[in-house]
Amino acid sequence: MSGNGADARPIVSIISAVLNEGPNIRPLCQEISAVLGRLPRAEVIFVDDGSTDDTVAELEAVRRDGILPDLRILGHDTVYGKSAGLRTGVEAARGEWVILLDGDGQDNPVDFIPMLEMCRTAEGRPPLVVGVRTKRRDTLSRKLASRFANALRRRLLDDGCPDTGASLKAFRREDFLGLPQFEGLHRFLPALMGRRGVPLACVSVHHRNRLHGSSKYTNLNRAIVGIRDILGVMWLNNRARLPKRVTER
């Protein structure tokens, strides 16, 4: 943990849910470590979603070797999905603010700094800050599939976000914990939080090639699951009845 004293409560919790990302763990953690001194008091949480490779061993080595000596390592007994992993991490987090990132090295931790600043300095209700990949390092087929999915989502959900596929997101912890849990939740935070009055802020972020390994998703399964999830989110938002103001007498 960065900041004054190991016992001080963190202000921000950096969370990554990982599945079989063993070769990517050490270089990513080194990058996270390099930016911690530029953040307010922070904790780092990795949630292992049932990995069968050396992901957990690499996380333990990162902590033992002093790269992230206060690293918190949480684990699932089997694979439950990325959204479940992120939920586990956010529930365990002690910071008021949360930053999410992927464990494959495509996100650059230097983007934590402006995103958190936007959260903490915004006037009025703190926003959900979403990283938008303006220069994507993906194959043409993946770019086209993502462009189609984002266009369909924006049209049906009207969430005002150009790109929800990027993992980098920053928000107030309590705003996340009030959301319903389902796999795919992390792709619909703008729509779900927006329905609950959380403003949206978008910021350009770096996007890089995956360091090692391959994606856990194909274009086809993203498309099939994505359309189903969009319909589910439409139902949730249409059925939500949330008072704008509550008074006590």
mmCIF file of N, CA and C in Angstrom, residues 61-137:
data_model
loop_
_atom_site.group_PDB
_atom_site.id
_atom_site.type_symbol
_atom_site.label_atom_id
_atom_site.label_comp_id
_atom_site.label_asym_id
_atom_site.label_seq_id
_atom_site.Cartn_x
_atom_site.Cartn_y
_atom_site.Cartn_z
ATOM 1 N N ALA A 61 4.640 -14.632 -5.634
ATOM 2 C CA ALA A 61 6.041 -14.251 -5.838
ATOM 3 C C ALA A 61 6.194 -12.733 -5.914
ATOM 4 N N VAL A 62 5.239 -12.074 -6.564
ATOM 5 C CA VAL A 62 5.258 -10.612 -6.638
ATOM 6 C C VAL A 62 5.192 -10.001 -5.246
ATOM 7 N N ARG A 63 4.367 -10.553 -4.403
ATOM 8 C CA ARG A 63 4.254 -10.062 -3.023
ATOM 9 C C ARG A 63 5.521 -10.393 -2.233
ATOM 10 N N ARG A 64 6.003 -11.616 -2.361
ATOM 11 C CA ARG A 64 7.193 -12.050 -1.612
ATOM 12 C C ARG A 64 8.434 -11.265 -2.020
ATOM 13 N N ASP A 65 8.551 -10.939 -3.313
ATOM 14 C CA ASP A 65 9.733 -10.245 -3.823
ATOM 15 C C ASP A 65 9.694 -8.741 -3.580
ATOM 16 N N GLY A 66 8.612 -8.247 -2.993
ATOM 17 C CA GLY A 66 8.542 -6.834 -2.648
ATOM 18 C C GLY A 66 8.104 -5.914 -3.764
ATOM 19 N N ILE A 67 7.668 -6.464 -4.887
ATOM 20 C CA ILE A 67 7.169 -5.618 -5.972
ATOM 21 C C ILE A 67 5.867 -4.951 -5.529
ATOM 22 N N LEU A 68 4.969 -5.743 -4.972
ATOM 23 C CA LEU A 68 3.753 -5.237 -4.324
ATOM 24 C C LEU A 68 3.645 -5.966 -2.988
ATOM 25 N N PRO A 69 4.373 -5.514 -1.973
ATOM 26 C CA PRO A 69 4.458 -6.268 -0.724
ATOM 27 C C PRO A 69 3.135 -6.395 0.024
ATOM 28 N N ASP A 70 2.191 -5.489 -0.224
ATOM 29 C CA ASP A 70 0.902 -5.537 0.456
ATOM 30 C C ASP A 70 -0.208 -6.056 -0.456
ATOM 31 N N LEU A 71 0.180 -6.699 -1.550
ATOM 32 C CA LEU A 71 -0.800 -7.217 -2.500
ATOM 33 C C LEU A 71 -1.783 -8.156 -1.816
ATOM 34 N N ARG A 72 -3.070 -7.945 -2.072
ATOM 35 C CA ARG A 72 -4.118 -8.835 -1.573
ATOM 36 C C ARG A 72 -4.497 -9.804 -2.683
ATOM 37 N N ILE A 73 -4.470 -11.091 -2.382
ATOM 38 C CA ILE A 73 -4.754 -12.134 -3.367
ATOM 39 C C ILE A 73 -5.997 -12.890 -2.907
ATOM 40 N N LEU A 74 -7.072 -12.773 -3.653
ATOM 41 C CA LEU A 74 -8.311 -13.488 -3.367
ATOM 42 C C LEU A 74 -8.500 -14.563 -4.428
ATOM 43 N N GLY A 75 -9.180 -15.638 -4.098
ATOM 44 C CA GLY A 75 -9.334 -16.727 -5.057
ATOM 45 C C GLY A 75 -10.704 -17.365 -5.032
ATOM 46 N N HIS A 76 -11.189 -17.738 -6.209
ATOM 47 C CA HIS A 76 -12.413 -18.518 -6.350
ATOM 48 C C HIS A 76 -12.052 -20.000 -6.438
ATOM 49 N N ASP A 77 -12.955 -20.873 -6.016
ATOM 50 C CA ASP A 77 -12.703 -22.309 -6.052
ATOM 51 C C ASP A 77 -12.817 -22.881 -7.463
ATOM 52 N N THR A 78 -13.506 -22.166 -8.342
ATOM 53 C CA THR A 78 -13.624 -22.572 -9.740
ATOM 54 C C THR A 78 -13.894 -21.320 -10.563
ATOM 55 N N VAL A 79 -14.102 -21.471 -11.851
ATOM 56 C CA VAL A 79 -14.309 -20.323 -12.724
ATOM 57 C C VAL A 79 -15.762 -19.845 -12.639
ATOM 58 N N TYR A 80 -15.936 -18.571 -12.242
ATOM 59 C CA TYR A 80 -17.265 -17.983 -12.149
ATOM 60 C C TYR A 80 -17.468 -16.843 -13.152
ATOM 61 N N GLY A 81 -16.398 -16.385 -13.782
ATOM 62 C CA GLY A 81 -16.512 -15.307 -14.755
ATOM 63 C C GLY A 81 -15.910 -14.007 -14.256
ATOM 64 N N LYS A 82 -15.590 -13.142 -15.204
ATOM 65 C CA LYS A 82 -14.910 -11.896 -14.872
ATOM 66 C C LYS A 82 -15.739 -11.000 -13.964
ATOM 67 N N SER A 83 -17.027 -10.874 -14.249
ATOM 68 C CA SER A 83 -17.862 -9.987 -13.422
ATOM 69 C C SER A 83 -17.936 -10.476 -11.985
ATOM 70 N N ALA A 84 -17.991 -11.792 -11.797
ATOM 71 C CA ALA A 84 -17.999 -12.341 -10.439
ATOM 72 C C ALA A 84 -16.685 -12.030 -9.738
ATOM 73 N N GLY A 85 -15.577 -12.124 -10.482
ATOM 74 C CA GLY A 85 -14.282 -11.800 -9.898
ATOM 75 C C GLY A 85 -14.192 -10.344 -9.480
ATOM 76 N N LEU A 86 -14.696 -9.462 -10.325
ATOM 77 C CA LEU A 86 -14.667 -8.041 -9.987
ATOM 78 C C LEU A 86 -15.563 -7.754 -8.786
ATOM 79 N N ARG A 87 -16.710 -8.418 -8.724
ATOM 80 C CA ARG A 87 -17.603 -8.231 -7.576
ATOM 81 C C ARG A 87 -16.914 -8.670 -6.293
ATOM 82 N N THR A 88 -16.232 -9.806 -6.338
ATOM 83 C CA THR A 88 -15.485 -10.269 -5.168
ATOM 84 C C THR A 88 -14.478 -9.216 -4.724
ATOM 85 N N GLY A 89 -13.764 -8.654 -5.696
ATOM 86 C CA GLY A 89 -12.760 -7.648 -5.373
ATOM 87 C C GLY A 89 -13.351 -6.382 -4.804
ATOM 88 N N VAL A 90 -14.433 -5.903 -5.394
ATOM 89 C CA VAL A 90 -15.044 -4.658 -4.911
ATOM 90 C C VAL A 90 -15.644 -4.851 -3.523
ATOM 91 N N GLU A 91 -16.247 -6.005 -3.277
ATOM 92 C CA GLU A 91 -16.801 -6.252 -1.949
ATOM 93 C C GLU A 91 -15.701 -6.272 -0.882
ATOM 94 N N ALA A 92 -14.534 -6.787 -1.244
ATOM 95 C CA ALA A 92 -13.419 -6.863 -0.291
ATOM 96 C C ALA A 92 -12.647 -5.556 -0.170
ATOM 97 N N ALA A 93 -12.830 -4.644 -1.127
ATOM 98 C CA ALA A 93 -12.055 -3.402 -1.162
ATOM 99 C C ALA A 93 -12.335 -2.536 0.064
ATOM 100 N N ARG A 94 -11.314 -1.805 0.471
ATOM 101 C CA ARG A 94 -11.445 -0.904 1.620
ATOM 102 C C ARG A 94 -11.404 0.561 1.211
ATOM 103 N N GLY A 95 -11.115 0.829 -0.051
ATOM 104 C CA GLY A 95 -11.050 2.205 -0.516
ATOM 105 C C GLY A 95 -12.416 2.754 -0.883
ATOM 106 N N GLU A 96 -12.539 4.075 -0.820
ATOM 107 C CA GLU A 96 -13.780 4.721 -1.257
ATOM 108 C C GLU A 96 -13.927 4.642 -2.766
ATOM 109 N N TRP A 97 -12.782 4.678 -3.448
ATOM 110 C CA TRP A 97 -12.764 4.693 -4.906
ATOM 111 C C TRP A 97 -12.182 3.381 -5.420
ATOM 112 N N VAL A 98 -12.648 2.962 -6.595
ATOM 113 C CA VAL A 98 -12.202 1.711 -7.207
ATOM 114 C C VAL A 98 -11.723 1.988 -8.630
ATOM 115 N N ILE A 99 -10.637 1.346 -8.994
ATOM 116 C CA ILE A 99 -10.168 1.347 -10.378
ATOM 117 C C ILE A 99 -10.082 -0.099 -10.838
ATOM 118 N N LEU A 100 -10.685 -0.416 -11.974
ATOM 119 C CA LEU A 100 -10.638 -1.754 -12.547
ATOM 120 C C LEU A 100 -9.661 -1.787 -13.711
ATOM 121 N N LEU A 101 -8.940 -2.903 -13.847
ATOM 122 C CA LEU A 101 -8.112 -3.111 -15.031
ATOM 123 C C LEU A 101 -8.013 -4.587 -15.320
ATOM 124 N N ASP A 102 -7.654 -4.913 -16.571
ATOM 125 C CA ASP A 102 -7.454 -6.297 -16.973
ATOM 126 C C ASP A 102 -6.093 -6.795 -16.517
ATOM 127 N N GLY A 103 -5.931 -8.100 -16.533
ATOM 128 C CA GLY A 103 -4.670 -8.697 -16.120
ATOM 129 C C GLY A 103 -3.794 -9.135 -17.265
ATOM 130 N N ASP A 104 -4.126 -8.735 -18.500
ATOM 131 C CA ASP A 104 -3.372 -9.217 -19.657
ATOM 132 C C ASP A 104 -2.324 -8.232 -20.157
ATOM 133 N N GLY A 105 -2.210 -7.069 -19.513
ATOM 134 C CA GLY A 105 -1.209 -6.095 -19.914
ATOM 135 C C GLY A 105 -1.659 -5.123 -20.986
ATOM 136 N N GLN A 106 -2.896 -5.231 -21.455
ATOM 137 C CA GLN A 106 -3.362 -4.297 -22.484
ATOM 138 C C GLN A 106 -3.662 -2.913 -21.910
ATOM 139 N N ASP A 107 -3.984 -2.854 -20.626
ATOM 140 C CA ASP A 107 -4.214 -1.571 -19.964
ATOM 141 C C ASP A 107 -2.903 -1.026 -19.419
ATOM 142 N N ASN A 108 -2.765 0.294 -19.444
ATOM 143 C CA ASN A 108 -1.553 0.938 -18.930
ATOM 144 C C ASN A 108 -1.879 1.627 -17.597
ATOM 145 N N PRO A 109 -1.242 1.210 -16.508
ATOM 146 C CA PRO A 109 -1.550 1.793 -15.197
ATOM 147 C C PRO A 109 -1.319 3.299 -15.086
ATOM 148 N N VAL A 110 -0.579 3.905 -15.986
ATOM 149 C CA VAL A 110 -0.407 5.364 -15.900
ATOM 150 C C VAL A 110 -1.753 6.076 -16.063
ATOM 151 N N ASP A 111 -2.721 5.412 -16.679
ATOM 152 C CA ASP A 111 -4.033 6.026 -16.860
ATOM 153 C C ASP A 111 -4.825 6.105 -15.562
ATOM 154 N N PHE A 112 -4.371 5.396 -14.515
ATOM 155 C CA PHE A 112 -5.056 5.493 -13.222
ATOM 156 C C PHE A 112 -5.119 6.944 -12.745
ATOM 157 N N ILE A 113 -4.046 7.673 -12.967
ATOM 158 C CA ILE A 113 -3.876 8.990 -12.354
ATOM 159 C C ILE A 113 -4.935 9.984 -12.828
ATOM 160 N N PRO A 114 -5.092 10.224 -14.144
ATOM 161 C CA PRO A 114 -6.128 11.173 -14.563
ATOM 162 C C PRO A 114 -7.543 10.678 -14.298
ATOM 163 N N MET A 115 -7.747 9.351 -14.362
ATOM 164 C CA MET A 115 -9.093 8.829 -14.136
ATOM 165 C C MET A 115 -9.531 9.055 -12.694
ATOM 166 N N LEU A 116 -8.660 8.764 -11.758
ATOM 167 C CA LEU A 116 -9.002 8.982 -10.357
ATOM 168 C C LEU A 116 -9.178 10.460 -10.051
ATOM 169 N N GLU A 117 -8.365 11.292 -10.661
ATOM 170 C CA GLU A 117 -8.490 12.741 -10.465
ATOM 171 C C GLU A 117 -9.854 13.229 -10.937
ATOM 172 N N MET A 118 -10.335 12.708 -12.064
ATOM 173 C CA MET A 118 -11.658 13.087 -12.557
ATOM 174 C C MET A 118 -12.748 12.681 -11.564
ATOM 175 N N CYS A 119 -12.603 11.511 -10.968
ATOM 176 C CA CYS A 119 -13.587 11.054 -9.977
ATOM 177 C C CYS A 119 -13.635 11.978 -8.773
ATOM 178 N N ARG A 120 -12.477 12.318 -8.268
ATOM 179 C CA ARG A 120 -12.388 13.007 -6.982
ATOM 180 C C ARG A 120 -12.618 14.515 -7.063
ATOM 181 N N THR A 121 -12.459 15.090 -8.242
ATOM 182 C CA THR A 121 -12.585 16.541 -8.356
ATOM 183 C C THR A 121 -13.866 16.984 -9.053
ATOM 184 N N ALA A 122 -14.677 16.045 -9.499
ATOM 185 C CA ALA A 122 -15.902 16.413 -10.211
ATOM 186 C C ALA A 122 -16.857 17.153 -9.288
ATOM 187 N N GLU A 123 -17.543 18.124 -9.832
ATOM 188 C CA GLU A 123 -18.557 18.838 -9.073
ATOM 189 C C GLU A 123 -19.838 18.004 -9.025
ATOM 190 N N GLY A 124 -20.519 18.067 -7.900
ATOM 191 C CA GLY A 124 -21.738 17.294 -7.760
ATOM 192 C C GLY A 124 -21.432 15.828 -7.500
ATOM 193 N N ARG A 125 -22.323 14.963 -7.940
ATOM 194 C CA ARG A 125 -22.162 13.537 -7.694
ATOM 195 C C ARG A 125 -20.960 13.000 -8.459
ATOM 196 N N PRO A 126 -20.107 12.215 -7.821
ATOM 197 C CA PRO A 126 -18.922 11.672 -8.495
ATOM 198 C C PRO A 126 -19.317 10.795 -9.677
ATOM 199 N N PRO A 127 -18.583 10.888 -10.780
ATOM 200 C CA PRO A 127 -18.959 10.150 -11.977
ATOM 201 C C PRO A 127 -18.367 8.748 -12.023
ATOM 202 N N LEU A 128 -18.880 7.971 -12.936
ATOM 203 C CA LEU A 128 -18.215 6.779 -13.427
ATOM 204 C C LEU A 128 -17.291 7.243 -14.549
ATOM 205 N N VAL A 129 -15.995 6.982 -14.419
ATOM 206 C CA VAL A 129 -15.036 7.367 -15.457
ATOM 207 C C VAL A 129 -14.670 6.119 -16.251
ATOM 208 N N VAL A 130 -14.915 6.160 -17.546
ATOM 209 C CA VAL A 130 -14.679 5.016 -18.427
ATOM 210 C C VAL A 130 -13.533 5.334 -19.379
ATOM 211 N N GLY A 131 -12.577 4.427 -19.449
ATOM 212 C CA GLY A 131 -11.485 4.582 -20.396
ATOM 213 C C GLY A 131 -11.930 4.186 -21.795
ATOM 214 N N VAL A 132 -11.670 5.045 -22.759
ATOM 215 C CA VAL A 132 -12.052 4.799 -24.154
ATOM 216 C C VAL A 132 -10.787 4.570 -24.970
ATOM 217 N N ARG A 133 -10.732 3.453 -25.675
ATOM 218 C CA ARG A 133 -9.554 3.084 -26.455
ATOM 219 C C ARG A 133 -9.612 3.772 -27.821
ATOM 220 N N THR A 134 -8.896 4.872 -27.968
ATOM 221 C CA THR A 134 -8.936 5.612 -29.229
ATOM 222 C C THR A 134 -8.011 5.005 -30.285
ATOM 223 N N LYS A 135 -6.940 4.354 -29.854
ATOM 224 C CA LYS A 135 -6.017 3.682 -30.776
ATOM 225 C C LYS A 135 -5.867 2.238 -30.334
ATOM 226 N N ARG A 136 -6.723 1.381 -30.859
ATOM 227 C CA ARG A 136 -6.772 0.000 -30.416
ATOM 228 C C ARG A 136 -5.677 -0.840 -31.055
ATOM 229 N N ARG A 137 -5.118 -1.737 -30.256
ATOM 230 C CA ARG A 137 -4.097 -2.667 -30.738
ATOM 231 C C ARG A 137 -4.713 -4.057 -30.820
#
